[in-house]
Tab-separated table of C-alpha atoms and ligand atoms in Angstrom:
chain	number	residue	atom	x	y	z
A	16	SER	CA	0.112	-0.079	0.023
A	17	LYS	CA	3.168	2.195	0.539
A	18	MET	CA	3.993	1.755	-3.221
A	19	ARG	CA	0.300	2.518	-4.316
A	20	HIS	CA	0.734	5.917	-1.963
A	21	VAL	CA	3.380	6.624	-4.205
A	22	THR	CA	2.256	5.855	-7.246
A	23	ASP	CA	-0.978	7.842	-6.546
A	24	ARG	CA	1.213	10.576	-5.970
A	25	GLN	CA	3.198	10.868	-8.451
A	26	THR	CA	0.111	10.648	-10.625
A	27	LEU	CA	-1.409	13.397	-8.681
A	28	LYS	CA	1.694	15.593	-9.087
A	29	PHE	CA	1.655	15.172	-12.841
A	30	GLN	CA	-2.112	15.978	-13.091
A	31	TYR	CA	-2.475	18.476	-10.264
A	32	GLY	CA	1.018	20.171	-9.699
A	33	ALA	CA	0.851	22.285	-6.367
A	34	PHE	CA	-2.122	20.121	-5.133
A	35	THR	CA	0.246	17.113	-4.710
A	36	VAL	CA	1.662	18.638	-1.738
A	37	LEU	CA	-1.627	19.073	-0.002
A	38	VAL	CA	-2.661	15.413	-0.497
A	39	PHE	CA	0.974	14.310	1.022
A	40	HIS	CA	0.607	16.267	3.992
A	41	SER	CA	-2.614	14.817	4.891
A	42	VAL	CA	-1.514	11.315	4.556
A	43	VAL	CA	1.282	12.019	6.926
A	44	PHE	CA	-1.286	13.783	9.074
A	45	LEU	CA	-3.596	10.748	9.057
A	46	ALA	CA	-0.705	8.495	9.865
A	47	VAL	CA	0.083	10.568	13.011
A	48	ILE	CA	-3.392	10.116	14.188
A	49	HIS	CA	-3.357	6.773	13.385
A	50	SER	CA	-0.724	5.710	15.765
A	51	CYS	CA	-1.966	8.110	18.410
A	52	SER	CA	-5.369	6.349	18.313
A	53	GLY	CA	-3.622	3.247	19.901
A	54	GLN	CA	-2.794	1.146	16.965
A	55	SER	CA	0.224	-0.496	18.529
A	56	ASP	CA	1.448	-3.656	18.111
A	57	VAL	CA	3.608	-6.255	19.702
A	58	ILE	CA	5.745	-7.972	17.389
A	59	GLY	CA	7.695	-11.384	17.583
A	60	PRO	CA	9.744	-12.946	14.706
A	61	SER	CA	8.187	-14.810	11.874
A	62	GLN	CA	10.646	-17.385	11.605
A	63	PRO	CA	11.046	-20.125	14.462
A	64	ILE	CA	14.153	-19.299	16.774
A	65	VAL	CA	16.701	-22.568	16.871
A	66	ALA	CA	18.394	-23.138	20.008
A	67	ILE	CA	20.891	-26.161	21.078
A	68	VAL	CA	20.235	-28.078	24.530
A	69	GLY	CA	22.245	-26.313	26.946
A	70	ASP	CA	22.460	-22.728	25.532
A	71	ASP	CA	20.571	-19.765	26.343
A	72	VAL	CA	18.170	-18.158	23.940
A	73	ILE	CA	16.222	-15.100	23.573
A	74	LEU	CA	12.691	-15.061	22.267
A	75	PRO	CA	12.399	-11.760	20.800
A	76	CYS	CA	9.253	-9.724	21.516
A	77	HIS	CA	8.777	-5.658	20.956
A	78	LEU	CA	6.460	-3.115	21.375
A	79	VAL	CA	5.662	-0.874	18.287
A	80	PRO	CA	5.688	1.950	18.514
A	81	VAL	CA	8.011	1.986	21.623
A	82	MET	CA	6.153	2.218	25.029
A	83	ASN	CA	7.411	1.626	28.546
A	84	ALA	CA	6.597	-2.093	29.288
A	85	PHE	CA	7.987	-2.046	32.614
A	86	VAL	CA	4.459	-0.515	34.013
A	87	MET	CA	2.538	-2.885	31.895
A	88	THR	CA	1.933	-6.851	32.442
A	89	VAL	CA	3.832	-9.079	30.572
A	90	GLU	CA	2.849	-12.794	30.039
A	91	TRP	CA	4.925	-15.169	28.487
A	92	ALA	CA	3.199	-18.526	28.081
A	93	ARG	CA	3.262	-21.913	26.485
A	94	PRO	CA	-0.714	-22.248	25.981
A	95	ASP	CA	0.051	-26.203	25.826
A	96	LEU	CA	1.345	-26.315	29.648
A	97	ASP	CA	-0.625	-25.941	32.913
A	98	PRO	CA	0.113	-23.688	34.318
A	99	ARG	CA	0.880	-21.856	31.167
A	100	PHE	CA	3.128	-19.443	32.429
A	101	VAL	CA	6.806	-19.166	31.650
A	102	LEU	CA	7.294	-15.825	33.013
A	103	LEU	CA	4.624	-13.339	34.364
A	104	TRP	CA	5.452	-9.592	34.844
A	105	ARG	CA	3.128	-7.387	36.701
A	106	VAL	CA	4.027	-3.846	36.670
A	107	GLY	CA	7.674	-3.576	37.670
A	108	VAL	CA	7.445	-7.293	39.567
A	109	GLU	CA	8.159	-10.836	38.293
A	110	LEU	CA	5.685	-13.177	39.911
A	111	ALA	CA	7.492	-16.152	39.719
A	112	SER	CA	5.220	-18.184	41.888
A	113	LYS	CA	3.076	-18.368	38.791
A	114	LYS	CA	5.751	-19.838	36.952
A	115	HIS	CA	5.517	-23.518	35.514
A	116	PRO	CA	7.845	-25.664	37.606
A	117	ALA	CA	10.247	-26.656	34.481
A	118	TYR	CA	11.073	-22.857	33.816
A	119	ARG	CA	11.905	-21.811	37.499
A	120	GLY	CA	14.967	-19.984	37.642
A	121	ARG	CA	15.230	-20.178	33.804
A	122	THR	CA	13.431	-17.248	32.318
A	123	SER	CA	14.014	-13.607	32.749
A	124	LEU	CA	13.213	-10.173	31.101
A	125	PHE	CA	15.836	-7.615	30.391
A	126	THR	CA	14.480	-5.234	32.666
A	127	ASP	CA	16.412	-2.502	31.763
A	128	ARG	CA	15.038	-2.498	28.271
A	129	LEU	CA	11.450	-3.058	29.111
A	130	LYS	CA	11.071	0.708	29.257
A	131	HIS	CA	12.020	0.794	25.567
A	132	GLY	CA	9.267	-1.764	24.659
A	133	ASP	CA	11.628	-4.563	24.421
A	134	VAL	CA	9.668	-7.661	26.245
A	135	SER	CA	12.119	-10.339	24.643
A	136	LEU	CA	12.494	-13.503	27.002
A	137	ASN	CA	15.966	-14.969	28.115
A	138	LEU	CA	15.666	-18.554	28.344
A	139	SER	CA	18.811	-20.349	29.902
A	140	SER	CA	19.724	-23.751	29.636
A	141	VAL	CA	17.392	-25.100	26.977
A	142	ARG	CA	15.923	-28.395	27.161
A	143	LEU	CA	14.570	-30.382	24.524
A	144	SER	CA	11.188	-30.318	26.206
A	145	ASP	CA	11.343	-26.366	25.830
A	146	GLU	CA	10.557	-26.952	21.969
A	147	GLY	CA	6.987	-25.433	21.157
A	148	ARG	CA	5.369	-22.588	20.812
A	149	TYR	CA	5.551	-19.352	22.905
A	150	ARG	CA	2.948	-16.479	23.297
A	151	CYS	CA	4.202	-12.744	24.334
A	152	PHE	CA	0.950	-11.413	25.637
A	153	ILE	CA	0.406	-7.742	26.560
A	154	PRO	CA	-2.962	-7.810	28.024
A	155	LYS	CA	-3.069	-3.927	27.606
A	156	LEU	CA	-2.625	-3.903	23.909
A	157	ASN	CA	-4.685	-7.295	23.452
A	158	LYS	CA	-1.938	-8.628	21.068
A	159	SER	CA	-0.018	-11.765	21.531
A	160	PRO	CA	2.236	-13.019	18.944
A	161	THR	CA	3.289	-16.694	18.930
A	162	ILE	CA	7.168	-17.257	18.746
A	163	GLN	CA	8.000	-20.771	17.832
A	164	LEU	CA	11.201	-22.358	19.340
A	165	VAL	CA	12.825	-25.462	17.622
A	166	VAL	CA	15.669	-26.967	20.017
A	167	GLY	CA	18.224	-29.307	18.774
A	168	ALA	CA	20.872	-31.543	20.095
A	169	VAL	CA	24.062	-32.198	18.631
A	170	SER	CA	27.617	-33.852	19.777
A	171	SER	CA	30.743	-34.554	17.664
A	172	PRO	CA	31.060	-37.952	15.962
A	173	VAL	CA	33.409	-40.568	16.716
A	174	ILE	CA	35.258	-43.036	14.457
A	175	LEU	CA	36.282	-46.538	15.372
A	176	VAL	CA	38.956	-47.836	12.927
A	177	THR	CA	39.328	-51.598	12.818
A	178	GLU	CA	40.625	-54.298	10.342
A	179	SER	CA	38.161	-55.458	8.020
A	180	SER	CA	37.587	-58.992	7.158
A	181	SER	CA	38.393	-58.550	3.553
A	182	GLY	CA	41.745	-56.829	4.270
A	183	GLY	CA	40.916	-53.109	4.332
A	184	VAL	CA	40.014	-50.675	6.886
A	185	LEU	CA	36.701	-50.397	8.406
A	186	LEU	CA	35.744	-47.042	9.648
A	187	GLN	CA	32.569	-46.837	12.006
A	188	CYS	CA	31.308	-43.530	12.810
A	189	GLU	CA	28.879	-42.676	15.698
A	190	ALA	CA	27.176	-39.852	16.716
A	191	LYS	CA	24.875	-40.032	19.960
A	192	GLY	CA	22.574	-37.574	21.412
A	193	TRP	CA	21.361	-35.543	18.149
A	194	TYR	CA	17.666	-34.087	17.928
A	195	PRO	CA	16.013	-33.983	15.355
A	196	GLU	CA	17.366	-36.902	13.485
A	197	PRO	CA	20.511	-36.066	11.612
A	198	GLU	CA	22.047	-37.327	8.490
A	199	VAL	CA	25.975	-38.943	8.048
A	200	VAL	CA	27.982	-38.232	4.959
A	201	TRP	CA	31.458	-39.655	4.679
A	202	LEU	CA	33.922	-37.441	2.548
A	203	ASP	CA	37.520	-38.033	1.261
A	204	GLY	CA	40.611	-36.151	1.412
A	205	GLU	CA	39.456	-33.860	-1.243
A	206	GLY	CA	35.932	-33.305	0.076
A	207	ASN	CA	33.981	-35.496	-2.017
A	208	PRO	CA	31.093	-37.717	-0.799
A	209	VAL	CA	32.234	-41.229	-0.515
A	210	PRO	CA	29.261	-43.677	-0.856
A	211	ALA	CA	28.723	-45.854	2.194
A	212	GLY	CA	25.894	-48.137	3.011
A	213	PRO	CA	22.685	-46.849	4.849
A	214	ALA	CA	23.293	-45.183	8.142
A	215	GLU	CA	21.840	-46.892	11.196
A	216	THR	CA	19.755	-44.623	13.266
A	217	LEU	CA	18.465	-45.384	17.260
A	218	ARG	CA	16.176	-43.757	19.233
A	219	GLY	CA	16.723	-43.539	22.582
A	220	PRO	CA	13.958	-43.133	25.842
A	221	ASP	CA	15.479	-39.891	26.064
A	222	ASP	CA	14.294	-38.967	22.394
A	223	LEU	CA	17.886	-38.214	21.180
A	224	TYR	CA	18.738	-40.190	18.305
A	225	THR	CA	22.037	-42.250	17.907
A	226	VAL	CA	23.281	-42.444	14.337
A	227	SER	CA	25.971	-44.839	12.594
A	228	SER	CA	27.824	-45.440	9.435
A	229	LYS	CA	30.317	-47.828	8.181
A	230	LEU	CA	32.554	-47.215	5.734
A	231	THR	CA	35.423	-50.033	4.434
A	232	VAL	CA	38.260	-48.133	2.565
A	233	GLU	CA	41.586	-49.446	0.980
A	234	LYS	CA	44.844	-49.450	2.735
A	235	ARG	CA	46.317	-46.890	1.308
A	236	HIS	CA	47.123	-43.522	2.970
A	237	SER	CA	43.970	-41.355	2.935
A	238	ASN	CA	41.883	-38.942	5.021
A	239	PHE	CA	38.235	-39.307	5.421
A	240	THR	CA	35.729	-37.269	7.275
A	241	CYS	CA	32.633	-38.334	8.786
A	242	ARG	CA	30.008	-35.417	8.824
A	243	VAL	CA	26.848	-35.418	10.772
A	244	GLN	CA	24.565	-32.626	9.881
A	245	GLN	CA	20.960	-31.649	10.556
A	246	LYS	CA	19.287	-28.858	8.098
A	247	THR	CA	16.811	-27.694	10.353
A	248	ILE	CA	18.653	-26.476	13.039
A	249	ASN	CA	21.565	-25.963	10.514
A	250	GLN	CA	24.508	-27.602	12.722
A	251	THR	CA	27.111	-29.848	11.349
A	252	ARG	CA	29.825	-31.768	13.581
A	253	GLU	CA	32.494	-33.766	11.738
A	254	THR	CA	35.391	-35.853	12.737
A	255	HIS	CA	38.406	-36.466	10.496
A	256	VAL	CA	40.564	-39.571	10.404
A	257	GLN	CA	43.689	-40.455	8.516
A	258	VAL	CA	44.257	-44.130	7.485
A	259	ALA	CA	47.821	-44.923	6.904
A	260	ASP	CA	49.892	-47.885	6.229
A	261	GLN	CA	51.907	-48.170	9.435
A	262	SER	CA	55.086	-49.355	7.938
A	263	PHE	CA	55.047	-46.528	5.749
A	264	MET	CA	54.414	-44.157	8.295
A	265	LEU	CA	55.825	-45.239	11.589
A	266	PRO	CA	59.639	-45.876	12.309
A	267	ARG	CA	59.815	-49.633	13.631
A	268	THR	CA	60.136	-50.026	17.540
A	269	PRO	CA	61.253	-53.485	18.227
A	270	GLY	CA	60.264	-55.111	21.464
A	271	THR	CA	57.178	-53.158	21.938
A	272	PRO	CA	54.141	-55.135	22.374
A	273	GLY	CA	52.264	-55.742	19.106
A	274	THR	CA	49.865	-52.843	18.028
A	275	ARG	CA	46.135	-53.877	17.719
A	276	TYR	CA	45.622	-52.797	13.963
A	277	SER	CA	48.190	-53.149	11.284
A	278	TRP	CA	47.509	-49.644	10.289
A	279	TYR	CA	48.404	-46.481	11.666
A	280	PHE	CA	45.397	-43.548	12.094
A	281	TRP	CA	45.074	-40.647	13.756
A	282	PHE	CA	41.988	-38.133	14.412
A	283	PHE	CA	42.215	-34.538	13.867
B	21	NAG	C1	20.131	-14.630	30.205
B	21	NAG	O1	20.092	-15.371	31.353
B	21	NAG	C2	21.095	-16.186	31.831
B	21	NAG	C3	20.808	-16.879	33.345
B	21	NAG	O2	20.406	-15.933	34.016
B	21	NAG	C4	22.484	-15.156	32.016
B	21	NAG	O3	23.534	-15.819	32.113
B	21	NAG	C5	22.539	-14.712	30.631
B	21	NAG	O4	23.667	-13.501	30.671
B	21	NAG	C6	21.486	-13.766	29.922
B	21	NAG	N1	21.420	-13.703	28.567
B	21	NAG	C7	21.834	-12.183	28.397
B	21	NAG	C8	22.289	-12.044	26.829
B	21	NAG	O5	21.828	-11.251	29.247
B	22	NAG	C1	45.390	-35.397	5.477
B	22	NAG	O1	45.014	-34.319	5.965
B	22	NAG	C2	46.310	-33.803	6.369
B	22	NAG	C3	45.796	-32.850	7.708
B	22	NAG	O2	44.882	-31.501	7.122
B	22	NAG	C4	47.304	-33.425	5.779
B	22	NAG	O3	48.393	-32.622	6.421
B	22	NAG	C5	47.496	-34.608	4.759
B	22	NAG	O4	48.204	-34.017	3.544
B	22	NAG	C6	45.860	-35.179	4.264
B	22	NAG	N1	46.586	-36.198	3.493
B	22	NAG	C7	45.858	-36.549	2.463
B	22	NAG	C8	46.284	-37.998	1.950
B	22	NAG	O5	45.041	-35.972	2.002
B	23	NAG	C1	24.086	-21.805	9.048
B	23	NAG	O1	25.383	-21.827	10.146
B	23	NAG	C2	26.239	-21.399	9.491
B	23	NAG	C3	27.508	-21.634	10.318
B	23	NAG	O2	27.240	-21.516	11.639
B	23	NAG	C4	26.000	-19.695	9.494
B	23	NAG	O3	27.323	-19.251	8.627
B	23	NAG	C5	24.721	-19.712	8.560
B	23	NAG	O4	24.206	-18.231	8.541
B	23	NAG	C6	23.555	-20.463	9.213
B	23	NAG	N1	22.383	-20.225	8.264
B	23	NAG	C7	21.279	-20.096	8.597
B	23	NAG	C8	20.302	-19.897	7.551
B	23	NAG	O5	21.155	-19.920	9.877
């Protein structure tokens, strides 16, 4: 509608010259009236907010135009919980006793920013169970945007190296404690994907996923990367392994007990 106004204005300018200025001024005047008549809003992000288990996360919420929220009631709630309050602020005081027990000691407002209309919620030590829809409700303005929180869990993969029955080297990559379910890919030393069998996925009683993937490679000296990634939470963790022929890489050390593998490898 802004574009439309501009276009209309330009049309008028061509047709009526000086009259345009009058029209333009009345539009501005109406806009001022509009904001003075209580057409205020409470704005949250349109995209989901992503947090990783254990992190702190800020759920943004702002009053537009800027108003002093310190003296208002601010209700942060999850409608699917009982009690639903994640944080309840009433005229300068947080009513901590009304808060759902799962959020006790983990939620706060930025009290110094409330007077600038910033009613964002600081949620600390994020848990998987925090995932869901939050409402930032300002009763005085009767507006309550919904803020969606997506929670992810990640860990670095671990690669186990053993001799394969076929005489090559078996690389077993495992990553525990992921959420949502990630995918596993293998890359060679140049970063090109290496085809491997289907990954195995297990879901634990804690809802977290363990993924594993096996790759059998030749004995020759080479680098491999096991990459575990989850696009929804935009997270990637990877571990590299270098497989090399031990007799080629290491000086012989007579008298030491036999090494378990005939291949020398290391992680980096
Ligand atoms: C959020 O709250 C936690 C716990 O009280 C605190 O350590 C952290 O600094 C706060 N985050 C910000 C951005 O102030
Ligand atoms: C493997 O990676 C290491 C460390 O990045 C590098 O020094 C080495 O040259 C690589 N070897 C091969 C065969 O790509
Ligand atoms: C995903 O993560 C990368 C690396 O942390 C970052 O550079 C990028 O901006 C992120 N993308 C999105 C869509 O959040």
